[in-house]
Amino acid sequence: MSGPASLILISVFGVLTALGIPLALSITAAAIAAVLLVVPFDMALFTSAQKMLASLDSFSLLAVPFFILSGVIMNSGGIAVRLVDFAKLIAGRIPGSLAQTNIAGNMLFGAISGSAIAASTSIGGVMVPMQKREGYDPGFAAAVNIASAPTGMLIPPSTAFIIYSLVAGGASIAALFMAGAMAGLMWGLGMMILTGVIARRSGWPVAGRIGMQDAVRVIGRAIPSLMLIVFIIGGIMLGIVTAVEASGIAVIYTMLLAFVIHRTVPLRALPGFLMETVQMTGTIMLLLAASAALSFAMAFTGIPAAVTALILAISDNPILVMLIINIVLLVVGCFMDMGPAILIFTPILLPIAQKVGYDPVHFGVIMIFNLAIGTITPPVGTGLFVGAGVARVRVETAVRALGPFYLLLLAVLLLVTYVPALTMWLPRQFGL
């Protein structure tokens, strides 16, 4: 049954997607078509609809619109320059100081806004022109900005981990956030080390010292924005708030920053922010519902079990199995956006990872890390095209300069995959 069902599911999904049918509708139609092999049409339609509605009846989903709204407000709240100035304090004396500042700024802004694209445009829009004026190679400046922007997908708050948690059957969001933070820091620190080596060989300048008075002023301007990270990560780690409660706090705090403290956004902009949040949330919820129908269809027809048996028939060695899974996810990430990829491939690949002894939280970090790399990889990587546009360089130029960074990220991915203690240490310290 799994063979014909897989063929029908893939064929229907592929044809509808090629015809330009919205992704959620393509997934739902493919799921119903697969179930029709087993039950009559009315039963397949009723059961799929029931599964779709039930999938959205989750308290954890409340965190999604709140984190989206806080990110939308932050993206328009005028904090990029404040974070750039603060990042200069962190990375200003390291070789390639402007590039290092770009990396640190992307990590901070990406964590606050939860968006790689927002980090790439906001921080990169400031830092890339500065790097060019200081004599940095334009391709290298673009590559640094592009390759560091996805850290915000790993460092919480991250809607990707919330979506994964729901699809994975309730993996702890708090544990995913903590493990993701460790992986994001590894990504960023690896970037800074490689950038320092390249900058030293190229002889690019180091920024001058910042006086104590200026440093205090910069820190004071950045602290209100940075406190959002402290509230979210610290509150969840200490068990003071849940992820949903933290998302509500994030909205209130970002509104205070934008409308009261910084006063960079007028209050009349709030309806527009709410409308953007509703549109983004609606898209995510529809995809979640469609993925529930897909998961039901695959489980009902035995597709995940068949894929698990197929891969384990090749080898039951955890090292080889996870290498195969990583390759699959890297290829998927090159062609598919993160949200749909999580929804489609988690039900297929998670059982395989669990069979060879991987924790669902650890696997979630591995999956998001792979798919984050895909966002900056041709031919479909949106982060790549946006970053090249921000730097005003050809995509081919950016890709050539990204070569060393791709190799670095693959090396970090292998560490994340095969040395669980690096990412799982923090969640385990808190008993998660």
Coordinates of C-alpha atoms in Angstrom, one line a residue:
M1 CA 0.0 0.0 0.0
S2 CA 2.8 2.4 0.8
G3 CA 4.3 2.2 -2.7
P4 CA 1.2 3.2 -4.7
A5 CA 0.2 5.8 -2.0
S6 CA 3.7 7.4 -2.2
L7 CA 3.5 7.5 -6.0
I8 CA 0.0 9.1 -5.9
L9 CA 1.0 11.6 -3.2
I10 CA 4.2 12.7 -4.9
S11 CA 2.5 12.9 -8.4
V12 CA -0.5 14.9 -7.3
F13 CA 1.6 17.3 -5.2
G14 CA 4.2 17.7 -8.0
V15 CA 1.6 18.4 -10.7
L16 CA -0.4 20.8 -8.6
T17 CA 2.6 22.7 -7.5
A18 CA 3.9 22.9 -11.1
L19 CA 0.5 24.4 -12.1
G20 CA 1.0 27.2 -9.5
I21 CA -1.7 25.9 -7.1
P22 CA -1.0 27.3 -3.6
L23 CA 1.2 25.0 -1.5
A24 CA -1.4 24.4 1.3
L25 CA -4.0 23.3 -1.3
S26 CA -1.5 21.1 -3.1
I27 CA -0.6 19.4 0.1
T28 CA -4.2 18.8 1.1
A29 CA -5.3 17.5 -2.3
A30 CA -2.3 15.1 -2.4
A31 CA -3.1 13.8 1.1
I32 CA -6.8 13.2 0.2
A33 CA -5.8 11.5 -3.0
A34 CA -3.5 9.1 -1.1
V35 CA -6.2 8.3 1.4
L36 CA -8.6 7.5 -1.4
L37 CA -6.6 4.3 -2.0
V38 CA -8.0 2.9 1.3
V39 CA -11.4 4.6 2.0
P40 CA -14.3 6.1 0.0
F41 CA -14.2 9.8 -1.0
D42 CA -16.6 11.1 1.6
M43 CA -14.8 9.3 4.4
A44 CA -11.4 10.6 3.1
L45 CA -12.7 14.1 2.9
F46 CA -14.4 14.1 6.3
T47 CA -11.4 12.5 8.1
S48 CA -8.9 14.8 6.5
A49 CA -10.9 17.9 7.4
Q50 CA -11.3 16.6 11.0
K51 CA -7.5 16.2 11.3
M52 CA -6.9 19.6 9.9
L53 CA -9.2 21.3 12.4
A54 CA -7.9 19.3 15.3
S55 CA -4.3 20.2 14.5
L56 CA -5.0 23.9 15.1
D57 CA -6.6 23.2 18.5
S58 CA -3.3 23.8 20.4
F59 CA -2.5 26.3 23.1
S60 CA 1.1 26.4 22.0
L61 CA 0.1 27.9 18.6
L62 CA -0.8 31.2 20.4
A63 CA 2.9 31.9 20.5
V64 CA 3.1 32.1 16.7
P65 CA 1.1 35.3 16.1
F66 CA 2.6 37.0 19.1
F67 CA 6.2 36.3 18.1
I68 CA 5.4 37.4 14.5
L69 CA 3.8 40.6 15.8
S70 CA 6.8 41.4 18.0
G71 CA 9.1 40.7 15.1
V72 CA 7.1 43.0 12.7
I73 CA 7.2 45.8 15.2
M74 CA 10.9 45.4 15.8
N75 CA 11.7 45.4 12.1
S76 CA 10.1 48.8 11.9
G77 CA 11.2 50.1 15.3
G78 CA 14.5 51.7 14.4
I79 CA 16.8 49.4 16.5
A80 CA 19.2 48.3 13.8
V81 CA 21.6 51.3 14.2
R82 CA 21.6 50.8 18.0
L83 CA 22.5 47.2 17.6
V84 CA 25.2 48.0 15.0
D85 CA 26.8 50.4 17.5
F86 CA 26.6 47.8 20.2
A87 CA 28.0 45.1 17.9
K88 CA 31.0 47.3 17.3
L89 CA 31.9 47.2 21.0
I90 CA 31.8 43.4 20.8
A91 CA 33.7 42.9 17.6
G92 CA 35.4 46.2 16.9
R93 CA 38.9 45.2 17.8
I94 CA 38.9 41.8 16.0
P95 CA 40.5 41.5 12.5
G96 CA 38.0 42.5 9.9
S97 CA 36.1 44.6 12.5
L98 CA 33.4 45.8 10.2
A99 CA 32.6 42.3 8.9
Q100 CA 32.7 41.0 12.5
T101 CA 30.3 43.8 13.5
N102 CA 28.0 42.7 10.6
I103 CA 28.0 39.1 12.0
A104 CA 27.4 40.2 15.6
G105 CA 24.7 42.6 14.5
N106 CA 22.9 39.9 12.5
M107 CA 23.0 37.5 15.4
L108 CA 21.5 40.2 17.7
F109 CA 18.9 41.6 15.3
G110 CA 18.0 38.1 14.0
A111 CA 17.4 36.9 17.5
I112 CA 15.2 39.9 18.3
S113 CA 13.2 40.0 15.1
G114 CA 13.2 36.2 14.4
S115 CA 13.8 36.9 10.7
A116 CA 16.9 36.3 8.6
I117 CA 15.6 38.5 5.8
A118 CA 15.0 41.4 8.3
A119 CA 18.5 41.0 9.7
S120 CA 20.1 40.8 6.3
T121 CA 18.4 44.0 5.1
S122 CA 18.5 46.0 8.3
I123 CA 22.0 45.2 9.5
G124 CA 23.5 44.5 6.1
G125 CA 22.0 47.7 4.7
V126 CA 24.1 49.6 7.2
M127 CA 27.3 47.5 7.3
V128 CA 27.9 46.4 3.7
P129 CA 28.3 50.0 2.4
M130 CA 30.6 50.8 5.3
Q131 CA 32.7 47.7 4.4
K132 CA 32.9 48.7 0.8
R133 CA 34.1 52.2 1.7
E134 CA 36.8 50.7 3.9
G135 CA 38.2 48.7 1.0
Y136 CA 36.6 45.3 1.7
D137 CA 35.9 43.1 -1.3
P138 CA 32.2 43.6 -2.2
G139 CA 31.6 39.9 -2.7
F140 CA 33.1 39.2 0.7
A141 CA 31.0 41.9 2.3
A142 CA 27.9 40.4 0.8
A143 CA 28.9 36.9 1.8
V144 CA 29.5 37.8 5.4
N145 CA 26.1 39.4 5.6
I146 CA 24.3 36.6 3.8
A147 CA 25.9 33.8 5.7
S148 CA 25.4 35.3 9.2
A149 CA 21.8 36.3 8.7
P150 CA 20.2 32.9 9.3
T151 CA 21.4 32.7 12.9
G152 CA 18.2 34.4 13.9
M153 CA 16.3 31.2 12.7
L154 CA 18.2 29.3 15.4
I155 CA 18.5 31.8 18.3
P156 CA 15.1 32.2 20.0
P157 CA 12.5 33.3 19.6
S158 CA 12.1 31.2 16.5
T159 CA 8.7 30.3 15.0
A160 CA 10.4 27.5 13.1
F161 CA 11.0 25.6 16.4
I162 CA 7.4 26.2 17.5
I163 CA 6.1 24.7 14.2
Y164 CA 8.5 21.8 14.5
S165 CA 7.4 21.1 18.1
L166 CA 3.8 20.8 17.0
V167 CA 4.6 18.5 14.0
A168 CA 6.9 16.4 16.1
G169 CA 4.2 15.6 18.6
G170 CA 4.9 18.1 21.3
A171 CA 8.7 18.3 21.7
S172 CA 9.5 20.8 24.4
I173 CA 9.6 24.3 23.0
A174 CA 11.8 25.5 25.9
A175 CA 14.3 22.8 25.2
L176 CA 14.3 23.5 21.4
F177 CA 14.9 27.2 22.2
M178 CA 17.8 26.5 24.4
A179 CA 19.4 23.9 22.1
G180 CA 18.8 26.3 19.1
A181 CA 20.5 29.1 20.9
M182 CA 23.6 26.9 21.4
A183 CA 23.6 26.0 17.7
G184 CA 23.1 29.6 16.6
L185 CA 26.0 30.7 18.7
M186 CA 28.2 28.0 17.2
W187 CA 27.1 29.2 13.7
G188 CA 28.0 32.8 14.6
L189 CA 31.3 32.1 16.4
G190 CA 32.4 29.9 13.5
M191 CA 31.6 32.7 11.1
M192 CA 33.6 35.2 13.2
I193 CA 36.7 32.9 13.4
L194 CA 36.7 32.3 9.7
T195 CA 36.1 36.0 8.9
G196 CA 39.0 36.9 11.2
V197 CA 41.4 34.5 9.4
I198 CA 40.3 35.9 5.9
A199 CA 40.5 39.5 7.1
R200 CA 44.0 39.0 8.6
R201 CA 45.3 37.5 5.3
S202 CA 43.7 40.2 3.3
G203 CA 45.0 43.0 5.5
W204 CA 41.6 44.6 6.1
P205 CA 41.6 47.3 8.8
V206 CA 40.6 47.0 12.5
A207 CA 38.4 49.7 14.0
G208 CA 39.8 52.3 16.3
R209 CA 39.2 52.2 20.1
I210 CA 36.0 53.6 21.4
G211 CA 36.2 55.9 24.4
M212 CA 34.7 54.9 27.7
Q213 CA 32.1 57.7 27.6
D214 CA 31.0 56.6 24.1
A215 CA 30.9 53.0 25.1
V216 CA 28.6 53.7 28.0
R217 CA 26.3 55.7 25.7
V218 CA 26.2 52.9 23.1
I219 CA 25.4 50.3 25.8
G220 CA 22.7 52.5 27.3
R221 CA 21.1 52.9 23.9
A222 CA 21.2 49.2 23.1
I223 CA 20.1 47.8 26.5
P224 CA 16.4 48.3 26.1
S225 CA 16.4 46.2 22.9
L226 CA 18.8 43.6 24.2
M227 CA 16.6 43.1 27.3
L228 CA 14.0 41.4 25.0
I229 CA 16.4 38.5 24.5
V230 CA 17.0 38.4 28.3
F231 CA 13.3 38.3 29.1
I232 CA 12.5 35.6 26.6
I233 CA 15.4 33.2 27.0
G234 CA 15.9 33.9 30.7
G235 CA 12.3 33.6 31.5
I236 CA 11.9 30.3 29.7
M237 CA 15.1 28.9 31.1
L238 CA 14.3 29.8 34.6
G239 CA 10.7 28.4 34.3
I240 CA 9.2 31.8 35.1
V241 CA 7.2 31.9 31.8
T242 CA 6.1 29.5 29.1
A243 CA 6.8 30.1 25.5
V244 CA 3.3 31.4 25.0
E245 CA 3.6 33.8 27.9
A246 CA 7.0 34.9 26.7
S247 CA 5.5 35.7 23.3
G248 CA 2.9 37.9 25.0
I249 CA 5.6 39.7 27.0
A250 CA 7.6 40.2 23.7
V251 CA 4.6 42.0 22.1
I252 CA 4.0 44.3 25.0
Y253 CA 7.8 45.1 25.4
T254 CA 8.3 45.7 21.6
M255 CA 5.3 48.1 21.6
L256 CA 6.8 50.0 24.5
L257 CA 10.2 50.2 22.7
A258 CA 8.7 51.3 19.4
F259 CA 5.9 53.6 20.6
V260 CA 7.2 55.0 23.9
I261 CA 10.9 54.5 24.6
H262 CA 12.5 55.0 21.1
R263 CA 9.4 56.7 19.6
T264 CA 10.6 55.7 16.1
V265 CA 7.1 54.5 15.0
P266 CA 3.8 56.4 15.3
L267 CA 0.9 54.7 17.0
R268 CA -1.1 54.9 13.8
A269 CA 1.2 52.3 12.3
L270 CA -0.2 49.6 14.7
P271 CA -3.2 48.6 12.4
G272 CA -0.7 47.9 9.6
F273 CA 1.4 45.8 11.9
L274 CA -1.6 43.8 13.0
M275 CA -2.7 43.3 9.4
E276 CA 0.7 42.0 8.4
T277 CA 0.7 39.7 11.4
V278 CA -2.7 38.3 10.5
Q279 CA -1.6 37.6 6.9
M280 CA 1.6 35.8 8.0
T281 CA -0.2 33.9 10.7
G282 CA -3.0 32.8 8.4
T283 CA -0.4 31.4 5.9
I284 CA 1.3 29.5 8.6
M285 CA -1.9 28.1 10.1
L286 CA -3.2 27.0 6.7
L287 CA 0.1 25.2 6.1
L288 CA -0.1 23.6 9.6
A289 CA -3.6 22.3 8.9
A290 CA -2.5 21.0 5.5
S291 CA 0.5 19.2 7.1
A292 CA -1.9 17.5 9.5
A293 CA -3.8 16.1 6.6
L294 CA -0.5 15.0 5.0
S295 CA 0.7 13.4 8.2
F296 CA -2.5 11.5 8.6
A297 CA -2.4 10.3 5.0
M298 CA 1.2 9.1 5.3
A299 CA 0.6 7.3 8.6
F300 CA -2.6 5.8 7.3
T301 CA -1.0 4.4 4.2
G302 CA 2.3 3.4 6.0
I303 CA 4.6 5.7 4.1
P304 CA 6.9 6.8 7.1
A305 CA 7.3 3.1 8.2
A306 CA 8.2 2.1 4.6
V307 CA 10.8 5.0 4.3
T308 CA 12.2 4.1 7.7
A309 CA 12.6 0.4 6.7
L310 CA 14.2 1.4 3.4
I311 CA 16.8 3.6 4.9
L312 CA 17.5 1.2 7.8
A313 CA 17.9 -1.6 5.2
I314 CA 20.8 0.4 3.8
S315 CA 22.4 0.7 7.2
D316 CA 21.4 0.9 10.8
N317 CA 24.6 2.7 11.7
P318 CA 23.6 6.1 13.3
I319 CA 26.5 7.9 11.7
L320 CA 25.6 6.8 8.2
V321 CA 21.8 7.2 8.7
M322 CA 22.2 10.8 9.9
L323 CA 24.6 11.5 7.1
I324 CA 21.8 10.4 4.6
I325 CA 19.2 12.5 6.5
N326 CA 21.5 15.6 6.4
I327 CA 22.1 15.2 2.7
V328 CA 18.3 14.9 2.1
L329 CA 17.6 18.0 4.2
L330 CA 20.3 20.0 2.6
V331 CA 18.9 19.2 -0.9
V332 CA 15.3 19.9 0.3
G333 CA 16.5 23.3 1.8
C334 CA 17.9 24.3 -1.6
F335 CA 14.4 24.1 -3.2
M336 CA 11.8 24.5 -0.5
D337 CA 11.1 27.2 2.1
M338 CA 11.6 26.3 5.7
G339 CA 8.0 26.1 6.9
P340 CA 6.7 23.6 4.3
A341 CA 9.9 21.6 4.5
I342 CA 9.4 21.2 8.3
L343 CA 5.8 20.2 7.9
I344 CA 6.4 17.7 5.1
F345 CA 9.6 16.0 6.2
T346 CA 9.4 15.9 10.0
P347 CA 6.8 13.0 10.0
I348 CA 9.0 11.1 7.6
L349 CA 12.5 11.7 9.0
L350 CA 11.9 12.0 12.7
P351 CA 10.9 8.4 13.2
I352 CA 14.1 7.3 11.4
A353 CA 16.3 9.5 13.7
Q354 CA 14.5 8.2 16.8
K355 CA 15.2 4.6 15.6
V356 CA 18.9 5.2 15.7
G357 CA 18.8 6.9 19.1
Y358 CA 18.3 10.6 18.4
D359 CA 16.3 12.8 20.7
P360 CA 13.4 14.7 19.0
V361 CA 14.8 18.0 20.4
H362 CA 18.3 17.3 19.0
F363 CA 16.9 16.2 15.7
G364 CA 14.8 19.4 15.5
V365 CA 18.0 21.5 15.8
I366 CA 19.6 19.4 13.1
M367 CA 16.7 19.9 10.8
I368 CA 16.4 23.7 11.3
F369 CA 20.2 24.1 10.9
N370 CA 20.1 22.2 7.6
L371 CA 17.1 24.2 6.3
A372 CA 18.7 27.5 7.4
I373 CA 21.7 26.7 5.3
G374 CA 19.2 26.1 2.4
T375 CA 17.9 29.7 2.7
I376 CA 21.3 31.0 1.5
T377 CA 22.0 28.3 -1.1
P378 CA 21.1 28.4 -4.8
P379 CA 18.9 27.9 -6.7
V380 CA 16.0 29.1 -4.6
G381 CA 17.6 30.5 -1.4
T382 CA 15.7 33.7 -0.6
G383 CA 18.4 34.9 1.8
L384 CA 21.0 34.6 -1.0
F385 CA 19.1 36.8 -3.4
V386 CA 18.0 39.4 -0.8
G387 CA 21.6 39.6 0.5
A388 CA 23.0 40.0 -3.0
G389 CA 20.5 42.7 -3.6
V390 CA 21.4 44.6 -0.4
A391 CA 25.1 44.5 -1.3
R392 CA 24.3 45.3 -5.0
V393 CA 26.5 42.5 -6.3
R394 CA 25.6 39.7 -8.7
V395 CA 24.4 36.5 -7.2
E396 CA 27.3 34.6 -8.9
T397 CA 29.7 36.9 -7.2
A398 CA 28.1 36.3 -3.8
V399 CA 28.1 32.6 -4.3
R400 CA 31.8 32.5 -5.1
A401 CA 32.6 34.5 -2.0
L402 CA 30.3 32.2 0.1
G403 CA 32.4 29.1 -0.8
P404 CA 34.5 29.1 2.5
F405 CA 31.4 29.9 4.5
Y406 CA 29.5 27.0 3.1
L407 CA 32.4 24.6 4.0
L408 CA 32.4 26.1 7.5
L409 CA 28.7 25.7 8.0
L410 CA 28.9 22.1 6.8
A411 CA 31.6 21.5 9.4
V412 CA 29.5 23.1 12.2
L413 CA 26.5 21.0 11.0
L414 CA 28.5 17.8 11.5
L415 CA 29.5 18.9 15.0
V416 CA 25.8 19.7 15.8
T417 CA 24.8 16.3 14.4
Y418 CA 27.4 14.0 15.9
V419 CA 28.3 15.8 19.1
P420 CA 25.0 16.1 20.9
A421 CA 26.5 17.6 24.0
L422 CA 27.3 20.8 22.2
T423 CA 23.7 21.7 21.7
M424 CA 21.9 19.6 24.3
W425 CA 24.1 20.6 27.2
L426 CA 22.0 23.7 28.1
P427 CA 18.6 22.0 28.0
R428 CA 19.9 19.1 30.1
Q429 CA 21.2 21.5 32.7
F430 CA 17.6 22.6 33.2
G431 CA 16.2 19.1 33.2
L432 CA 14.6 19.4 29.8

